[in-house]
Amino acid sequence: MTDALTANRLEINGIVQGVGFRPFVYQLANHYGLKGEVANTATGVSLIVEGPPNAIRQFIDDLPVKKPPLAHIVDVSATPVAVNGFTVFSIVKSRSSAARTTLISPDVMVCEDCLAEMRNPADRRFGYPFINCTNCGPRYTIIDDVPYDRPKTSMRNFRMCAQCQAEYDDPDNRRFHAQPNACPVCGPRVALCDAGGKAITTDDPIAETARRIRSGNIVAVKGLGGFHLVVDATQADAVARLRRRKHREEKPLALMCSSPDRIREIARVTDAEERLLTSIQRPIVLLEKRERTHIADAVSPRNRYFGIMLPYTPLHHLLLDAGFAALVMTSANLSEEPIAIDNAEAFVRLDGIADAFLAHDRDIYLRSDDSIVSYSAGCMRSIRRSRGYVPVPVFLKDDIPPVLACGAELKNTVCLTRGKQAFVSQHIGDLENRATDDFFRLTVDHLQRILDIDPQIVACDLHPDYLSTRYAKERAGSIPCIEVQHHHAHIAACMAENKADGPVIGLSFDGTGLGTDGTIWGGEVLVARYHTFTRAAHLATVPMPGSAAAIREPWRMALSHLRSAFGEDLGALVLPLFRSVNQQQMNVILAMMDKQINSPLTSSLGRLFDAVAAIIGLRGKVAFEGQAAMELEMIADDTASGHYDFSWEDHGDDPILISNAPIIRGVVRDVNAGLSPATVSGRFHQTLIILFDQLCRHLRTATGIDRVALSGGVFQNHRLLVGLTAALEKSGFDLLTHRLVPANDGGLSLGQAVVAAAKVAAP
Ligand code: ZN
Ligand code: ZN
Ligand code: FE
């Protein structure tokens, strides 16, 4: 006797379209002998299963466990329905209304099955650099509109051959409804072009590209989210030439290696880091360098880490098959401009940089840089969230109205929200030039279209001159435009990704952000809720002589902090710093501060790092924001004992004022005593850890709040994050830190969105 038949309707939400979910359901249903049907709907996938209750239960249990790799199930609801008497299980054609509110898959690495076919000489896709299936390949970057169907992607230019079409139509095939499905007969092709964009005749463009890279050329290679500039990482001359031509003097360059074993030859890789390297998102992972390697020094100068990734497109695999130890793979752009994506555009913008171009004819609709992550204090930390992660939403605790948050100025991202979902865009960049501004506008329009979100609230930074703020104001029109203080947004972003409610004690540490009092904040301790915050404590302010120039020239910040700490006695100091700056220039800067000319006040912790780096002689000028602070972290001696004095003043109503002077005096004393920069850096880090742990405990006593959130670009500092996390946990705090979105300004748009929604909702 068999069990009685029952029937269930299942509604599944999440990333369940365009990722092989319906064929998976079809096969799973057949496996358990269930009948019924499955279809895409507006919010995901809907199915009916009929069969014995036990089989249905097993089927439901298997869904989240055996799902296709790209599928992301947010929730499953099951309701009993009347038995209909289905005789088979079938895939029903999508309803035309479907798909506006479903989630779009990010671009992900080529899967093992496709790689095996690509390497099989008997396979019709042998050596084909665009092989893909429902489990892998491009998605987000080739979509122009929804629903996600081939005509709405850049694959519309390629008509499938009979064999590809047959795969596409067959529910039992791995390529059933794989929109980018293609083969050498019908699909995209690579072409090698010279520096002028003229095609180079060759039987094997990829092998010829490898040959040219081996002979020291810089080749622009079109990938998934844009062009890379590629050189052999072991050739110092080639790396130096790339830096010169790209005007990128010092920032580390990313590497690509063919396998984890190859990576281990040049860097230390823990198990956790290997899991990140091999994850389907294939991010760049920051890994500690080995002492002696064949990698050119100029790849990552004055840095303990290499940023390394594994190949993620079939084309990368084919290129690395030529046997390189490592390739430099850096976004193809002039410094700080967005990555080039279009062939014609690349020929123009990379003129004079690339010696050759390995292009292809599958258009990229939306550029997406490589993502960067690190493993720090027990979890993955996102540093740049782009390819592979976007557009997977950050899931919020509560529904909020549709918001468009425009982000900050540097490392800009934007965020659009829908219900409990917050879609943080890919990395857009620094909004300091026309090209990035265009990309910003394009991304906002594109995201709104493919997510079908009509914002009811616009959010932006307090700073009136940011391009993102100006855009928000002109864009808002009749809907509310909510200004969100920069450091409040940082803390709110951290709360939001942790689905946590306020109040929290928020440590919001970064380089720059406009405060509510008109000074430049950056060393802020806030008591924060989503809709409001108070400034509980901050570093005492010092002038930033020359404003933006003080960011480029940390010696100015050093002078400012020394002036504050020593006053009249400044002239008597003997420091290595003073030997590297000419006396006249120094007097000009001191006079600027005395007369308060172009010297805005700042409480920034990032600038305090800069000052200490300059005082100990690390560097007086930087090539990119945060460089001095980063190098200060890199040299720190783990074993250095001791710390500097610190003090703060609590006057009750006003924010607690944390004095910089005792720290600066301690640093100067150690430098004069001949202690190494490594020891001073170690002690400086230790000072901050003890100081802020004590301050949080002080505030806990005063407010009763025992939850602490850490945010802001300073928390990319691994040493500070690890040390402070350990100290605060030992003190019994409930700790919130960033994992999904960056602690830096790349995460700011998320915070702006949730704050703006809360402010509008607050009475
Ligand atoms: Zn595949
Ligand atoms: Zn074909
Ligand atoms: Fe910031």
Coordinates of N, CA and C in Angstrom, one line a residue, residues 233-440:
A233 N 54.3 39.3 -13.9 CA 54.7 39.8 -12.6 C 56.1 39.6 -12.1
T234 N 56.8 38.7 -12.8 CA 58.2 38.5 -12.5 C 59.2 39.4 -13.2
Q235 N 58.6 40.2 -14.2 CA 59.5 41.0 -15.0 C 59.5 42.5 -14.4
A236 N 60.5 42.9 -13.7 CA 60.6 44.2 -13.1 C 60.4 45.3 -14.1
D237 N 61.0 45.2 -15.2 CA 61.0 46.2 -16.2 C 59.5 46.5 -16.7
A238 N 58.9 45.3 -17.0 CA 57.5 45.4 -17.5 C 56.6 46.1 -16.4
V239 N 56.8 45.7 -15.1 CA 55.9 46.2 -14.1 C 56.2 47.7 -13.9
A240 N 57.5 48.1 -14.0 CA 57.8 49.5 -13.9 C 57.2 50.3 -15.0
R241 N 57.3 49.8 -16.2 CA 56.7 50.5 -17.4 C 55.2 50.6 -17.2
L242 N 54.6 49.6 -16.7 CA 53.1 49.7 -16.5 C 52.8 50.8 -15.5
R243 N 53.5 50.8 -14.4 CA 53.3 51.9 -13.4 C 53.5 53.3 -14.0
R244 N 54.6 53.4 -14.8 CA 54.8 54.7 -15.4 C 53.7 55.1 -16.3
R245 N 53.3 54.2 -17.2 CA 52.3 54.6 -18.2 C 50.9 54.8 -17.6
K246 N 50.7 54.1 -16.6 CA 49.3 54.2 -15.9 C 49.3 55.3 -14.9
H247 N 50.4 56.0 -14.7 CA 50.5 57.0 -13.6 C 50.0 56.4 -12.3
R248 N 50.4 55.2 -12.0 CA 50.1 54.7 -10.7 C 51.4 54.3 -10.1
E249 N 51.8 55.2 -9.2 CA 53.2 55.1 -8.7 C 53.3 54.1 -7.6
E250 N 52.4 54.0 -6.7 CA 52.7 53.2 -5.5 C 51.6 52.2 -5.1
K251 N 50.4 52.5 -5.5 CA 49.3 51.5 -5.0 C 49.6 50.1 -5.5
P252 N 49.4 49.1 -4.6 CA 49.7 47.7 -5.0 C 48.9 47.3 -6.2
L253 N 49.5 46.4 -7.0 CA 48.9 45.9 -8.2 C 48.4 44.5 -7.9
A254 N 47.2 44.1 -8.4 CA 46.7 42.8 -8.1 C 47.4 41.7 -9.0
L255 N 47.4 40.5 -8.5 CA 48.1 39.4 -9.2 C 47.0 38.3 -9.5
M256 N 47.3 37.5 -10.5 CA 46.5 36.3 -10.8 C 47.4 35.2 -10.9
C257 N 47.2 34.1 -10.2 CA 48.0 32.9 -10.3 C 47.1 31.7 -10.7
S258 N 47.7 30.7 -11.3 CA 46.8 29.6 -11.9 C 46.2 28.7 -10.9
S259 N 46.8 28.6 -9.7 CA 46.3 27.6 -8.7 C 46.7 28.0 -7.3
P260 N 46.0 27.5 -6.3 CA 46.4 27.8 -4.9 C 47.9 27.4 -4.6
D261 N 48.4 26.3 -5.3 CA 49.8 25.9 -5.1 C 50.7 27.0 -5.6
R262 N 50.4 27.5 -6.7 CA 51.2 28.6 -7.3 C 51.2 29.8 -6.3
I263 N 50.1 30.1 -5.8 CA 49.9 31.2 -4.8 C 50.8 31.0 -3.6
R264 N 50.8 29.7 -3.1 CA 51.6 29.4 -1.9 C 53.1 29.6 -2.1
E265 N 53.5 29.6 -3.4 CA 55.0 29.9 -3.6 C 55.3 31.3 -3.3
I266 N 54.3 32.2 -3.4 CA 54.7 33.6 -3.2 C 54.0 34.3 -1.9
A267 N 53.1 33.5 -1.3 CA 52.4 34.1 -0.2 C 51.9 33.0 0.8
R268 N 51.7 33.4 2.0 CA 51.2 32.5 3.0 C 49.7 32.4 2.8
V269 N 49.1 31.2 2.9 CA 47.7 31.0 2.6 C 47.1 30.1 3.7
T270 N 46.3 30.7 4.6 CA 45.6 29.8 5.6 C 44.4 29.1 4.9
D271 N 43.9 28.1 5.7 CA 42.7 27.4 5.1 C 41.6 28.4 4.8
A272 N 41.3 29.3 5.8 CA 40.2 30.3 5.6 C 40.5 31.1 4.4
E273 N 41.7 31.5 4.2 CA 42.0 32.3 3.0 C 41.9 31.5 1.7
E274 N 42.2 30.3 1.8 CA 42.1 29.4 0.6 C 40.6 29.3 0.2
R275 N 39.7 29.2 1.2 CA 38.3 29.1 1.0 C 37.8 30.4 0.3
L276 N 38.4 31.5 0.7 CA 38.0 32.8 0.0 C 38.5 32.8 -1.5
L277 N 39.7 32.4 -1.6 CA 40.3 32.4 -3.0 C 39.5 31.5 -3.9
T278 N 39.1 30.4 -3.4 CA 38.4 29.4 -4.3 C 36.9 29.6 -4.3
S279 N 36.4 30.5 -3.6 CA 34.9 30.7 -3.6 C 34.4 31.2 -5.0
I280 N 33.1 30.9 -5.3 CA 32.7 31.2 -6.6 C 32.8 32.7 -7.0
Q281 N 32.9 33.6 -6.0 CA 33.0 35.0 -6.4 C 34.5 35.3 -6.8
R282 N 35.4 34.5 -6.5 CA 36.8 34.6 -6.9 C 37.3 36.1 -6.7
P283 N 37.3 36.5 -5.4 CA 37.8 37.9 -5.2 C 39.3 37.9 -5.2
I284 N 39.8 39.1 -5.2 CA 41.2 39.3 -4.8 C 41.3 39.2 -3.3
V285 N 42.3 38.4 -2.8 CA 42.4 38.2 -1.4 C 43.8 38.7 -1.0
L286 N 43.8 39.5 0.1 CA 45.1 40.0 0.6 C 45.8 39.0 1.4
L287 N 47.0 38.6 0.9 CA 47.7 37.5 1.5 C 49.1 38.0 1.9
E288 N 49.6 37.5 3.0 CA 50.9 37.9 3.5 C 52.0 37.3 2.5
K289 N 52.9 38.2 2.1 CA 53.9 37.9 1.2 C 54.9 36.9 1.8
R290 N 55.5 36.0 1.0 CA 56.7 35.3 1.5 C 57.9 36.2 1.3
E291 N 59.0 35.8 2.1 CA 60.2 36.7 2.1 C 60.8 36.9 0.7
R292 N 61.2 35.7 0.1 CA 61.9 35.9 -1.1 C 61.1 35.2 -2.2
T293 N 60.7 36.0 -3.2 CA 59.9 35.5 -4.3 C 60.5 36.0 -5.6
H294 N 60.0 35.5 -6.7 CA 60.4 36.1 -8.0 C 59.5 37.2 -8.5
I295 N 58.6 37.6 -7.7 CA 57.7 38.7 -8.0 C 58.4 40.0 -7.9
A296 N 58.3 40.9 -8.9 CA 58.9 42.2 -9.0 C 58.5 43.0 -7.7
D297 N 59.5 43.7 -7.1 CA 59.3 44.5 -5.9 C 58.2 45.5 -6.2
A298 N 58.2 46.1 -7.4 CA 57.3 47.2 -7.7 C 55.8 46.7 -7.7
V299 N 55.5 45.4 -7.6 CA 54.1 45.0 -7.6 C 53.4 45.5 -6.4
S300 N 54.0 45.4 -5.2 CA 53.4 45.8 -4.0 C 54.4 46.4 -3.0
P301 N 54.9 47.6 -3.3 CA 56.0 48.1 -2.6 C 55.6 48.5 -1.1
R302 N 56.5 48.4 -0.2 CA 56.3 48.8 1.2 C 55.0 48.2 1.8
N303 N 54.7 47.0 1.4 CA 53.4 46.4 1.8 C 53.7 45.0 2.2
R304 N 53.1 44.5 3.3 CA 53.2 43.1 3.7 C 52.4 42.2 2.9
Y305 N 51.5 42.7 2.1 CA 50.6 41.8 1.4 C 50.7 41.9 -0.1
F306 N 50.3 40.8 -0.7 CA 49.9 40.8 -2.1 C 48.4 40.7 -2.2
G307 N 47.8 41.3 -3.2 CA 46.4 41.0 -3.5 C 46.4 40.0 -4.6
I308 N 45.9 38.8 -4.4 CA 46.0 37.7 -5.4 C 44.6 37.1 -5.6
M309 N 44.4 36.8 -6.9 CA 43.1 36.0 -7.2 C 43.4 34.9 -8.1
L310 N 42.5 33.9 -8.2 CA 42.6 32.8 -9.1 C 41.8 33.2 -10.4
P311 N 42.1 32.5 -11.5 CA 41.4 32.8 -12.7 C 39.9 32.5 -12.6
Y312 N 39.1 33.4 -13.2 CA 37.7 33.2 -13.0 C 36.9 33.1 -14.3
T313 N 37.6 33.4 -15.4 CA 36.9 33.2 -16.7 C 37.7 32.1 -17.5
P314 N 37.0 31.5 -18.4 CA 37.8 30.5 -19.2 C 39.0 31.1 -19.9
L315 N 38.8 32.4 -20.3 CA 39.9 33.0 -21.0 C 41.2 33.2 -20.1
H316 N 40.9 33.5 -18.8 CA 42.0 33.6 -17.9 C 42.7 32.2 -17.7
H317 N 41.9 31.2 -17.7 CA 42.6 29.8 -17.6 C 43.5 29.6 -18.8
L318 N 43.0 29.9 -19.9 CA 43.7 29.6 -21.2 C 45.0 30.4 -21.2
L319 N 44.9 31.7 -20.7 CA 46.1 32.5 -20.7 C 47.1 32.0 -19.7
L320 N 46.7 31.6 -18.5 CA 47.6 31.1 -17.5 C 48.2 29.7 -17.8
D321 N 47.5 29.0 -18.7 CA 48.0 27.7 -19.2 C 49.4 27.9 -19.8
A322 N 49.8 29.1 -20.2 CA 51.1 29.3 -20.8 C 52.2 29.2 -19.7
G323 N 51.8 29.1 -18.4 CA 52.8 28.7 -17.4 C 53.4 29.9 -16.6
F324 N 52.7 31.0 -16.6 CA 53.2 32.1 -15.8 C 53.2 31.8 -14.3
A325 N 54.2 32.3 -13.5 CA 54.2 32.2 -12.1 C 53.1 33.0 -11.5
A326 N 52.9 34.2 -12.1 CA 51.8 35.2 -11.7 C 51.8 36.3 -12.8
L327 N 50.6 36.7 -13.0 CA 50.4 37.8 -13.9 C 49.9 39.0 -13.1
V328 N 50.4 40.2 -13.4 CA 49.8 41.4 -12.8 C 48.5 41.6 -13.6
M329 N 47.4 41.8 -12.9 CA 46.1 42.0 -13.5 C 45.5 43.2 -12.9
T330 N 45.7 44.4 -13.4 CA 45.2 45.6 -12.8 C 44.1 46.2 -13.7
S331 N 43.1 46.8 -13.1 CA 42.0 47.5 -13.8 C 42.6 48.4 -14.9
A332 N 42.1 48.3 -16.1 CA 42.6 49.1 -17.2 C 42.0 50.5 -17.1
N333 N 42.8 51.4 -16.6 CA 42.3 52.7 -16.5 C 43.5 53.6 -16.2
L334 N 43.4 54.9 -16.4 CA 44.3 55.8 -15.9 C 44.0 55.9 -14.4
S335 N 44.9 56.2 -13.6 CA 44.7 56.3 -12.1 C 43.3 56.9 -11.9
E336 N 42.5 56.3 -11.0 CA 41.3 56.9 -10.5 C 40.2 57.1 -11.5
E337 N 40.4 56.7 -12.8 CA 39.3 56.7 -13.7 C 38.6 55.4 -13.7
P338 N 37.3 55.3 -14.1 CA 36.7 53.9 -14.1 C 37.4 53.0 -15.1
I339 N 37.2 51.7 -14.9 CA 37.8 50.7 -15.7 C 37.2 50.7 -17.1
A340 N 38.0 50.5 -18.1 CA 37.5 50.6 -19.5 C 36.8 49.3 -19.8
I341 N 35.6 49.4 -20.6 CA 34.9 48.2 -20.9 C 34.6 48.0 -22.4
D342 N 34.5 49.1 -23.1 CA 34.2 49.0 -24.5 C 35.4 48.9 -25.4
N343 N 35.4 48.1 -26.4 CA 36.6 47.9 -27.3 C 37.1 49.3 -27.8
A344 N 36.2 50.0 -28.5 CA 36.6 51.3 -29.1 C 37.1 52.3 -28.0
E345 N 36.4 52.3 -26.9 CA 36.7 53.1 -25.8 C 38.1 52.8 -25.2
A346 N 38.4 51.5 -25.1 CA 39.6 51.0 -24.6 C 40.8 51.4 -25.5
F347 N 40.6 51.3 -26.8 CA 41.7 51.7 -27.8 C 42.0 53.2 -27.6
V348 N 41.0 54.0 -27.3 CA 41.3 55.4 -27.1 C 41.9 55.7 -25.8
R349 N 41.3 55.2 -24.7 CA 41.7 55.5 -23.4 C 43.0 54.8 -23.0
L350 N 43.3 53.7 -23.6 CA 44.5 53.0 -23.2 C 45.6 53.2 -24.2
D351 N 45.4 54.2 -25.1 CA 46.4 54.6 -26.1 C 47.6 55.1 -25.3
G352 N 48.8 54.5 -25.7 CA 50.0 54.9 -25.0 C 50.3 54.1 -23.7
I353 N 49.3 53.2 -23.3 CA 49.5 52.4 -22.1 C 49.7 50.9 -22.6
A354 N 48.7 50.4 -23.4 CA 48.8 49.0 -23.8 C 49.6 48.9 -25.1
D355 N 50.4 47.8 -25.1 CA 51.2 47.5 -26.4 C 50.3 46.7 -27.3
A356 N 49.3 46.0 -26.7 CA 48.4 45.2 -27.6 C 47.1 45.0 -26.8
F357 N 46.0 44.6 -27.5 CA 44.7 44.4 -26.9 C 44.2 43.0 -27.2
L358 N 43.8 42.3 -26.2 CA 43.1 41.0 -26.4 C 41.6 41.3 -26.2
A359 N 40.9 41.6 -27.2 CA 39.5 42.1 -27.1 C 38.6 41.0 -27.5
H360 N 37.3 41.2 -27.2 CA 36.3 40.2 -27.7 C 35.0 41.0 -28.0
D361 N 34.0 40.3 -28.6 CA 32.9 41.0 -29.1 C 31.6 40.7 -28.2
R362 N 31.8 40.3 -27.0 CA 30.6 40.2 -26.1 C 30.7 41.5 -25.3
D363 N 29.7 42.4 -25.5 CA 29.7 43.7 -24.9 C 29.5 43.5 -23.4
I364 N 30.1 44.4 -22.6 CA 29.9 44.6 -21.2 C 29.0 45.8 -21.0
Y365 N 27.8 45.6 -20.4 CA 26.9 46.7 -20.2 C 27.2 47.6 -19.0
L366 N 27.7 46.9 -18.0 CA 28.0 47.6 -16.7 C 29.3 47.1 -16.2
R367 N 30.3 48.1 -16.1 CA 31.6 47.7 -15.6 C 31.5 47.2 -14.1
S368 N 32.4 46.4 -13.8 CA 32.5 45.9 -12.5 C 34.0 45.5 -12.2
D369 N 34.6 46.1 -11.2 CA 36.0 45.8 -10.9 C 36.1 44.5 -10.1
D370 N 37.3 44.0 -10.0 CA 37.5 42.8 -9.1 C 37.2 43.3 -7.7
S371 N 36.6 42.3 -6.9 CA 36.3 42.6 -5.5 C 37.6 42.3 -4.7
I372 N 37.8 43.0 -3.6 CA 38.9 42.7 -2.7 C 38.4 42.4 -1.3
V373 N 39.0 41.3 -0.8 CA 38.6 40.9 0.6 C 39.9 40.5 1.3
S374 N 39.7 40.5 2.7 CA 40.8 39.9 3.5 C 40.2 39.1 4.6
Y375 N 41.0 38.3 5.2 CA 40.5 37.5 6.3 C 41.1 38.1 7.6
S376 N 40.3 38.6 8.4 CA 40.8 39.4 9.5 C 39.9 39.2 10.8
A377 N 40.5 39.1 11.9 CA 39.7 38.9 13.2 C 38.6 37.9 13.0
G378 N 38.9 36.7 12.4 CA 38.0 35.6 12.4 C 36.9 35.6 11.3
C379 N 36.9 36.6 10.4 CA 36.0 36.5 9.3 C 36.5 37.2 8.0
M380 N 35.7 37.0 6.9 CA 36.0 37.7 5.7 C 35.6 39.1 5.9
R381 N 36.5 40.0 5.4 CA 36.2 41.5 5.4 C 36.2 42.0 4.0
S382 N 35.2 42.6 3.6 CA 35.1 43.2 2.3 C 35.9 44.5 2.2
I383 N 36.7 44.7 1.3 CA 37.4 45.9 1.1 C 36.9 46.7 -0.1
R384 N 36.7 46.0 -1.2 CA 36.0 46.5 -2.3 C 35.0 45.5 -2.8
R385 N 33.7 45.9 -2.8 CA 32.7 44.9 -3.1 C 32.2 45.2 -4.5
S386 N 32.5 44.3 -5.4 CA 32.1 44.5 -6.8 C 31.8 43.1 -7.4
R387 N 32.6 42.8 -8.5 CA 32.3 41.6 -9.2 C 32.2 40.3 -8.3
G388 N 31.1 39.5 -8.6 CA 30.9 38.3 -7.8 C 29.9 38.5 -6.7
Y389 N 29.9 39.7 -6.1 CA 29.0 40.0 -5.0 C 27.8 40.8 -5.3
V390 N 28.0 41.8 -6.3 CA 27.0 42.6 -6.7 C 26.2 42.0 -7.9
P391 N 24.9 42.0 -7.9 CA 24.0 42.7 -7.1 C 23.2 41.8 -6.0
V392 N 23.9 41.0 -5.3 CA 23.3 40.3 -4.2 C 23.0 41.3 -3.1
P393 N 21.7 41.4 -2.7 CA 21.4 42.4 -1.7 C 21.9 42.1 -0.3
V394 N 22.1 43.2 0.5 CA 22.3 43.0 1.9 C 20.9 42.9 2.5
F395 N 20.6 41.9 3.2 CA 19.2 41.7 3.8 C 19.1 42.4 5.1
L396 N 18.1 43.3 5.1 CA 17.8 44.1 6.3 C 16.9 43.4 7.3
K397 N 16.8 43.9 8.5 CA 16.0 43.3 9.5 C 14.5 43.7 9.2
D398 N 14.2 44.9 8.8 CA 12.8 45.3 8.6 C 12.7 45.9 7.2
D399 N 11.4 45.9 6.7 CA 11.1 46.5 5.5 C 11.3 48.0 5.6
I400 N 11.9 48.6 4.5 CA 12.0 50.1 4.5 C 11.4 50.6 3.1
P401 N 11.0 51.8 3.1 CA 10.5 52.3 1.8 C 11.7 52.4 0.8
P402 N 11.4 52.5 -0.5 CA 12.4 52.6 -1.5 C 13.3 53.8 -1.4
V403 N 14.6 53.6 -1.2 CA 15.5 54.8 -1.0 C 16.6 54.6 -2.1
L404 N 17.0 55.8 -2.6 CA 18.2 55.9 -3.4 C 19.3 56.6 -2.5
A405 N 20.3 56.0 -2.1 CA 21.4 56.6 -1.4 C 22.6 56.8 -2.3
C406 N 23.1 58.0 -2.3 CA 24.1 58.4 -3.3 C 25.5 58.3 -2.9
G407 N 25.8 57.9 -1.7 CA 27.2 57.6 -1.2 C 28.0 58.8 -1.0
A408 N 29.3 58.6 -0.8 CA 30.2 59.7 -0.5 C 31.0 60.1 -1.7
E409 N 32.2 60.7 -1.5 CA 32.9 61.2 -2.6 C 34.0 60.2 -3.1
L410 N 34.7 59.6 -2.1 CA 35.7 58.6 -2.5 C 35.2 57.2 -2.4
K411 N 35.7 56.3 -3.2 CA 35.3 54.9 -3.1 C 33.8 54.8 -3.2
N412 N 33.2 55.6 -4.1 CA 31.7 55.7 -4.1 C 31.0 54.4 -4.5
T413 N 29.9 54.2 -3.8 CA 28.9 53.2 -4.3 C 27.6 53.9 -4.1
V414 N 26.5 53.4 -4.7 CA 25.2 53.9 -4.4 C 24.4 52.7 -3.9
C415 N 23.3 53.0 -3.3 CA 22.4 51.9 -2.7 C 21.0 52.2 -3.0
L416 N 20.3 51.1 -3.5 CA 18.9 51.2 -3.7 C 18.2 50.1 -2.8
T417 N 17.1 50.5 -2.2 CA 16.4 49.5 -1.4 C 15.0 49.2 -1.8
R418 N 14.6 47.9 -1.5 CA 13.3 47.4 -1.8 C 12.9 46.5 -0.7
G419 N 11.9 46.8 0.1 CA 11.5 46.0 1.2 C 12.7 45.8 2.1
K420 N 13.0 44.5 2.3 CA 14.1 44.2 3.3 C 15.5 44.1 2.5
Q421 N 15.5 44.4 1.2 CA 16.7 44.2 0.5 C 17.4 45.6 0.2
A422 N 18.7 45.6 0.5 CA 19.4 46.8 0.1 C 20.5 46.4 -0.9
F423 N 20.3 47.0 -2.1 CA 21.3 46.7 -3.2 C 22.4 47.7 -3.2
V424 N 23.5 47.3 -2.8 CA 24.7 48.2 -2.8 C 25.4 48.0 -4.2
S425 N 25.6 49.1 -4.9 CA 26.2 48.9 -6.2 C 27.6 48.4 -6.2
Q426 N 28.1 48.1 -7.4 CA 29.6 47.8 -7.4 C 30.3 49.1 -7.1
H427 N 31.6 48.9 -6.9 CA 32.6 50.0 -6.7 C 32.5 51.0 -7.9
I428 N 32.2 52.2 -7.6 CA 32.2 53.2 -8.7 C 33.5 54.0 -8.8
G429 N 34.0 54.4 -7.6 CA 35.3 55.0 -7.7 C 35.3 56.4 -7.0
D430 N 36.3 57.2 -7.2 CA 36.4 58.5 -6.6 C 35.7 59.5 -7.6
L431 N 34.7 60.2 -7.1 CA 33.9 61.1 -7.9 C 34.7 62.4 -8.1
E432 N 35.8 62.3 -8.7 CA 36.7 63.5 -8.9 C 36.9 63.8 -10.3
N433 N 36.4 63.1 -11.2 CA 36.6 63.4 -12.6 C 35.3 63.1 -13.4
R434 N 35.2 63.6 -14.6 CA 34.1 63.5 -15.5 C 33.7 62.1 -15.7
A435 N 34.7 61.2 -16.0 CA 34.5 59.9 -16.4 C 33.8 59.1 -15.3
T436 N 34.2 59.3 -14.0 CA 33.6 58.6 -12.9 C 32.2 59.1 -12.6
D437 N 32.0 60.5 -12.8 CA 30.7 61.0 -12.6 C 29.7 60.4 -13.6
D438 N 30.2 60.3 -14.8 CA 29.3 59.6 -15.9 C 28.9 58.2 -15.4
F439 N 29.9 57.5 -14.9 CA 29.7 56.1 -14.5 C 28.8 56.0 -13.4
F440 N 28.9 57.0 -12.5 CA 28.0 57.1 -11.3 C 26.5 57.2 -11.8

